[in-house]
Short mmCIF file of C-alpha atoms in Angstrom, two decimals:
data_model
loop_
_atom_site.label_atom_id
_atom_site.label_comp_id
_atom_site.label_asym_id
_atom_site.label_seq_id
_atom_site.Cartn_x
_atom_site.Cartn_y
_atom_site.Cartn_z
CA MET A 1 -8.62 -12.55 -21.17
CA ILE A 2 -7.37 -11.18 -17.86
CA PRO A 3 -4.92 -13.57 -16.20
CA SER A 4 -6.01 -15.27 -13.00
CA SER A 5 -3.90 -17.08 -10.43
CA GLN A 6 -5.36 -20.37 -11.57
CA ALA A 7 -4.42 -19.68 -15.20
CA MET A 8 -0.86 -18.57 -14.56
CA GLU A 9 0.72 -22.01 -14.10
CA GLY A 10 4.48 -21.76 -14.11
CA LEU A 11 4.70 -17.99 -13.67
CA SER A 12 7.90 -17.08 -11.87
CA ILE A 13 8.97 -13.66 -10.71
CA ASN A 14 11.93 -11.88 -9.24
CA VAL A 15 11.17 -9.62 -6.29
CA LYS A 16 12.99 -6.40 -5.50
CA VAL A 17 12.58 -5.50 -1.82
CA ALA A 18 12.95 -1.84 -0.80
CA GLY A 19 12.50 -0.34 2.65
CA ILE A 20 10.94 3.08 3.28
CA PRO A 21 11.61 3.61 7.00
CA HIS A 22 9.59 6.72 7.82
CA PHE A 23 6.75 8.15 9.89
CA THR A 24 6.53 11.56 8.27
CA GLY A 25 2.75 11.30 7.99
CA ALA A 26 2.17 9.93 11.49
CA TYR A 27 1.76 11.33 15.00
CA VAL A 28 4.04 8.87 16.80
CA SER A 29 6.91 6.65 15.78
CA GLY A 30 6.85 2.90 15.11
CA THR A 31 6.30 2.45 11.40
CA GLU A 32 9.82 3.62 10.54
CA LEU A 33 11.19 0.49 12.25
CA SER A 34 9.09 -1.91 10.20
CA PRO A 35 11.32 -2.60 7.15
CA ASP A 36 14.14 -3.90 9.33
CA ALA A 37 11.72 -5.72 11.65
CA LEU A 38 10.22 -7.63 8.71
CA ARG A 39 13.67 -8.52 7.43
CA LYS A 40 14.66 -9.72 10.91
CA ALA A 41 11.51 -11.86 10.96
CA GLY A 42 12.80 -13.74 7.93
CA LEU A 43 11.08 -12.05 5.00
CA ILE A 44 13.90 -12.55 2.48
CA GLY A 45 14.41 -16.20 3.37
CA GLN A 46 10.71 -17.01 3.24
CA LEU A 47 10.34 -15.38 -0.17
CA GLN A 48 13.28 -17.41 -1.43
CA GLN A 49 11.81 -20.61 0.02
CA ALA A 50 8.64 -19.82 -1.90
CA GLY A 51 10.64 -20.06 -5.13
CA LEU A 52 11.10 -16.35 -5.71
CA GLY A 53 14.30 -14.69 -6.81
CA VAL A 54 14.91 -11.87 -4.32
CA GLU A 55 17.06 -8.76 -4.46
CA ASP A 56 17.08 -6.75 -1.24
CA ILE A 57 18.21 -3.24 -2.16
CA GLY A 58 18.06 -2.00 1.43
CA ASN A 59 16.35 1.09 2.77
CA VAL A 60 15.95 4.36 0.94
CA ARG A 61 18.17 7.06 2.41
CA LEU A 62 16.01 9.77 3.92
CA PRO A 63 17.09 13.38 4.42
CA ASP A 64 19.09 13.94 7.59
CA TYR A 65 16.46 16.34 8.89
CA LEU A 66 12.72 15.88 8.55
CA PRO A 67 10.60 18.44 10.46
CA ARG A 68 8.23 17.23 13.17
CA HIS A 69 5.46 19.44 14.58
CA ASN A 70 1.72 19.64 15.19
CA ILE A 71 1.00 22.89 13.41
CA PRO A 72 -2.12 22.85 11.16
CA PRO A 73 -3.03 21.99 8.57
CA VAL A 74 -0.56 19.15 7.76
CA ARG A 75 1.44 17.55 10.55
CA ASN A 76 5.23 17.68 10.08
CA TRP A 77 5.01 19.65 6.83
CA PRO A 78 7.14 19.85 4.68
CA ALA A 79 8.53 16.45 5.76
CA PRO A 80 5.84 14.55 3.79
CA ARG A 81 6.63 16.56 0.66
CA MET A 82 10.35 15.90 1.15
CA LEU A 83 9.61 12.16 1.29
CA TRP A 84 7.37 12.30 -1.79
CA ASP A 85 9.96 14.14 -3.85
CA LEU A 86 12.56 11.56 -2.87
CA LEU A 87 10.30 8.58 -3.60
CA GLY A 88 9.18 10.10 -6.88
CA LYS A 89 12.75 9.67 -8.09
CA GLU A 90 13.79 6.51 -6.24
CA ALA A 91 10.67 4.50 -7.01
CA GLN A 92 10.87 5.32 -10.71
CA ASN A 93 14.21 3.53 -10.71
CA TRP A 94 12.70 0.59 -8.85
CA PHE A 95 9.83 0.38 -11.34
CA ALA A 96 12.14 0.58 -14.37
CA SER A 97 12.80 -3.18 -14.55
CA ASP A 98 10.46 -6.15 -15.00
CA GLU A 99 10.97 -7.21 -11.40
CA PHE A 100 8.09 -7.16 -8.94
CA VAL A 101 8.73 -4.42 -6.36
CA LEU A 102 7.83 -5.03 -2.72
CA MET A 103 8.08 -1.81 -0.71
CA LEU A 104 8.15 -1.95 3.07
CA GLY A 105 6.81 1.17 4.80
CA GLY A 106 6.36 3.31 6.63
CA ASP A 107 3.03 5.04 7.16
CA CYS A 108 0.31 5.39 4.53
CA GLY A 109 1.51 8.81 3.46
CA LEU A 110 4.13 7.26 1.20
CA ILE A 111 1.41 6.47 -1.35
CA VAL A 112 1.73 9.97 -2.81
CA GLY A 113 5.39 9.51 -3.74
CA THR A 114 5.06 5.95 -5.01
CA ALA A 115 1.89 6.72 -6.96
CA LEU A 116 3.60 9.69 -8.62
CA ALA A 117 6.49 7.42 -9.64
CA HIS A 118 4.05 4.75 -10.87
CA GLN A 119 2.17 7.35 -12.90
CA ALA A 120 5.39 8.72 -14.38
CA ARG A 121 6.44 5.22 -15.40
CA HIS A 122 3.17 3.87 -16.83
CA LYS A 123 1.14 7.02 -17.69
CA GLU A 124 -2.53 6.27 -18.36
CA LYS A 125 -1.95 2.55 -17.80
CA ALA A 126 -1.13 3.15 -14.14
CA PHE A 127 -3.80 1.95 -11.68
CA LEU A 128 -3.95 1.92 -7.90
CA LEU A 129 -5.59 -0.85 -5.88
CA VAL A 130 -5.79 0.41 -2.31
CA ILE A 131 -6.44 -2.24 0.36
CA ASP A 132 -7.23 -0.17 3.42
CA GLY A 133 -9.72 0.07 6.24
CA HIS A 134 -10.16 3.78 5.52
CA LEU A 135 -10.35 6.27 2.67
CA ASP A 136 -7.25 8.38 3.29
CA ALA A 137 -8.62 11.57 1.78
CA VAL A 138 -8.95 14.01 4.69
CA VAL A 139 -9.06 17.61 3.49
CA PRO A 140 -6.37 19.91 4.95
CA SER A 141 -7.94 22.44 7.31
CA ALA A 142 -6.46 25.45 9.09
CA SER A 143 -8.42 24.55 12.23
CA ARG A 144 -6.87 21.14 12.87
CA CYS A 145 -3.61 19.27 12.41
CA ILE A 146 -3.86 15.97 10.53
CA GLY A 147 -1.08 13.68 9.39
CA ALA A 148 -0.46 13.13 5.69
CA ALA A 149 -1.05 9.41 6.29
CA GLY A 150 -4.76 10.25 6.32
CA MET A 151 -4.62 12.56 3.30
CA GLY A 152 -2.76 10.71 0.54
CA LEU A 153 -5.63 10.18 -1.88
CA TRP A 154 -6.80 13.77 -1.40
CA PHE A 155 -3.36 15.03 -2.45
CA LEU A 156 -3.38 12.78 -5.52
CA LEU A 157 -6.89 13.66 -6.66
CA GLN A 158 -7.88 17.05 -5.27
CA ASP A 159 -4.78 19.18 -4.84
CA GLN A 160 -4.59 21.78 -7.60
CA GLY A 161 -0.86 22.29 -7.59
CA GLN A 162 -0.70 24.09 -4.23
CA TRP A 163 0.94 21.38 -2.10
CA ILE A 164 2.40 19.18 -4.84
CA GLU A 165 2.65 19.39 -8.60
CA ARG A 166 -0.52 18.19 -10.29
CA SER A 167 -0.37 14.41 -10.05
CA GLY A 168 -2.19 13.38 -13.22
CA TRP A 169 -4.18 10.82 -11.23
CA GLU A 170 -7.89 10.36 -11.89
CA ALA A 171 -10.40 8.59 -9.66
CA GLU A 172 -11.29 6.22 -12.50
CA ARG A 173 -7.89 4.54 -12.08
CA ILE A 174 -8.16 3.98 -8.32
CA ARG A 175 -9.99 1.19 -6.48
CA LEU A 176 -10.43 1.07 -2.69
CA VAL A 177 -11.06 -2.32 -1.08
CA GLY A 178 -11.83 -3.17 2.55
CA CYS A 179 -13.05 0.23 3.75
CA GLN A 180 -14.83 -0.15 7.10
CA GLN A 181 -17.76 1.94 5.88
CA GLN A 182 -18.88 3.72 2.75
CA PRO A 183 -17.29 7.20 2.82
CA ALA A 184 -19.59 10.21 2.68
CA GLU A 185 -17.33 11.64 -0.04
CA ALA A 186 -15.28 9.20 -2.14
CA TYR A 187 -14.12 11.72 -4.78
CA GLY A 188 -15.21 9.35 -7.55
CA ILE A 189 -13.15 6.39 -6.30
CA ASP A 190 -14.78 2.98 -6.71
CA VAL A 191 -15.14 1.67 -3.12
CA THR A 192 -15.78 -1.92 -2.04
CA THR A 193 -16.50 -1.92 1.68
CA LEU A 194 -15.50 -4.57 4.17
CA GLU A 195 -19.15 -5.55 4.51
CA GLN A 196 -19.44 -6.05 0.74
CA LEU A 197 -16.24 -8.10 0.65
CA GLN A 198 -17.41 -10.43 3.39
CA LYS A 199 -20.95 -10.69 2.07
CA ASP A 200 -19.99 -11.48 -1.52
CA GLY A 201 -16.84 -13.47 -0.76
CA VAL A 202 -13.30 -12.11 -0.83
CA VAL A 203 -12.04 -13.99 -3.88
CA GLY A 204 -15.16 -13.40 -5.96
CA SER A 205 -15.20 -9.72 -5.08
CA ILE A 206 -11.55 -9.26 -6.03
CA ALA A 207 -12.09 -11.14 -9.28
CA ARG A 208 -14.88 -8.75 -10.26
CA ILE A 209 -12.81 -5.70 -9.32
CA LEU A 210 -9.83 -6.90 -11.37
CA GLN A 211 -11.98 -7.82 -14.36
CA ALA A 212 -13.14 -4.19 -14.56
CA ILE A 213 -9.55 -2.94 -14.92
CA PRO A 214 -8.17 -2.76 -18.49
CA SER A 215 -6.12 -5.75 -19.64
CA ASP A 216 -3.04 -3.60 -20.35
CA ALA A 217 -3.07 -1.85 -16.97
CA ARG A 218 -0.13 -1.82 -14.57
CA ILE A 219 -1.33 -2.00 -10.98
CA LEU A 220 0.34 -0.72 -7.83
CA VAL A 221 -1.14 -2.29 -4.69
CA HIS A 222 -1.23 -0.32 -1.45
CA PHE A 223 -1.70 -2.70 1.49
CA ASP A 224 -2.44 -1.05 4.83
CA VAL A 225 -2.35 -3.68 7.57
CA ASP A 226 -5.13 -1.88 9.46
CA VAL A 227 -7.54 -3.48 7.00
CA MET A 228 -7.21 -6.51 9.30
CA HIS A 229 -8.96 -7.05 12.62
CA LYS A 230 -6.73 -6.49 15.64
CA GLU A 231 -6.91 -10.20 16.44
CA ALA A 232 -5.19 -10.82 13.11
CA MET A 233 -2.78 -7.86 13.27
CA ALA A 234 -2.36 -6.34 16.71
CA ALA A 235 0.74 -4.41 15.62
CA ALA A 236 -1.08 -2.15 13.19
CA TYR A 237 -0.34 1.53 13.90
CA ALA A 238 -4.04 1.87 14.80
CA PRO A 239 -5.40 -1.62 15.65
CA SER A 240 -8.99 -2.03 14.56
CA GLU A 241 -12.03 -3.65 16.13
CA THR A 242 -13.30 -4.18 12.60
CA GLY A 243 -11.48 -5.84 9.74
CA LEU A 244 -10.46 -8.90 7.82
CA SER A 245 -9.42 -12.10 9.52
CA LEU A 246 -5.93 -13.42 8.80
CA GLN A 247 -7.40 -16.05 6.49
CA GLU A 248 -9.46 -13.45 4.62
CA ALA A 249 -6.43 -11.18 4.26
CA GLU A 250 -4.37 -14.03 2.81
CA ALA A 251 -7.14 -14.94 0.39
CA LEU A 252 -7.46 -11.32 -0.72
CA LEU A 253 -3.72 -10.80 -1.25
CA ALA A 254 -3.29 -14.10 -3.04
CA ALA A 255 -6.16 -13.29 -5.40
CA VAL A 256 -4.68 -9.86 -6.13
CA LEU A 257 -1.06 -10.95 -6.54
CA GLY A 258 -2.13 -13.74 -8.85
CA ASP A 259 -2.79 -11.10 -11.49
CA GLU A 260 0.30 -10.47 -13.64
CA ARG A 261 -0.71 -6.83 -14.15
CA VAL A 262 0.22 -6.18 -10.53
CA VAL A 263 3.79 -4.87 -10.74
CA ALA A 264 4.39 -3.61 -7.21
CA MET A 265 3.00 -3.61 -3.68
CA GLU A 266 3.68 -1.38 -0.69
CA VAL A 267 3.03 -2.54 2.87
CA THR A 268 2.17 0.19 5.35
CA GLU A 269 1.12 0.97 8.92
CA PHE A 270 2.89 -1.94 10.62
CA SER A 271 4.26 -0.58 13.91
CA ALA A 272 7.27 -2.54 15.10
CA LEU A 273 7.05 -0.76 18.48
CA ARG A 274 3.76 -2.56 19.13
CA ASP A 275 5.40 -5.90 18.42
CA THR A 276 7.58 -6.48 21.46
CA THR A 277 8.02 -10.23 20.85
CA GLY A 278 8.39 -10.20 17.07
CA GLU A 279 5.37 -12.47 16.74
CA GLN A 280 3.37 -9.98 14.70
CA ALA A 281 6.24 -9.35 12.29
CA ALA A 282 6.60 -13.09 11.77
CA ARG A 283 2.86 -13.33 11.10
CA LEU A 284 2.99 -10.55 8.52
CA VAL A 285 6.07 -12.06 6.84
CA GLU A 286 4.31 -15.39 6.52
CA LEU A 287 1.21 -13.68 5.12
CA LEU A 288 3.25 -11.86 2.47
CA ALA A 289 5.32 -14.90 1.54
CA ARG A 290 2.31 -17.18 1.20
CA ALA A 291 0.47 -14.65 -0.95
CA LEU A 292 3.46 -14.08 -3.24
CA ALA A 293 4.10 -17.82 -3.42
CA THR A 294 0.68 -18.18 -5.00
CA ARG A 295 1.87 -16.00 -7.86
CA VAL A 296 4.67 -18.47 -8.55
CA LYS A 297 2.67 -21.65 -8.12
CA GLY A 298 -0.52 -20.49 -9.81
CA SER A 299 -2.43 -22.86 -7.60
CA PHE A 300 -4.53 -20.68 -5.31
CA SER A 301 -7.87 -22.31 -4.63
CA ALA A 302 -9.36 -20.56 -1.61
CA THR A 303 -13.14 -20.18 -1.65
CA LEU A 304 -13.60 -17.34 0.83
#
């Protein structure tokens, strides 16, 4: 039987917190400031108050020079590849223990490096649960310059060894949740749209998605804050007129993190530059702490 948050009474975890302060896949800065902004907003203390053992290992050290340009087809190339190669090594070390890994990004482009490390660690048992308002699978094109933040899943699934080494990822091991609309081309990824989530109920939808994943899987969660409505998260890199409410986002995260197969989560697309008062960082910290606290308490009972 697949564990649920209700069934995991007494589960306790240690959390390893790692910052990935970058915007290699983005057009403008902001996301690189987020790891320190979330710490300043009290993330470590709130996780500890929730009953979690916390080890903050600081921020990953990025190369001294990362190119920035708007030359097609991939913005700032090879900076994204430089980040992925670094994360492929660093994140494997983070994933080597039994601790839950909470990674603070950073733009969405980091998913390539962390997913490669997750795949190297867990092989065919590695799964990705992507919580995102968009399918980040834009195809590189010589006629336009797009950031790697919008291409991550394309690199993992479609690249044939031209931009990165073959990833080993297959669409059957990826789930996308919260997409604002059904993509015209999903590359075989199972997509649950925002409309489906809200129609069927967040908790029930997540339960069905998790039940379809093998019992011995190891799941990496990618949480892009732009899955939330701008009223819930105004400091997203690209605030959205469509998305989850704060309550719905908490219910979703709590339902996901209540599954013991989830071994790591990365938080992306929070722009500290948009958060001049620190209010949005504090809101996100509380959201993360409350969701992770559910994993300890095993007492989540939301009915959204």
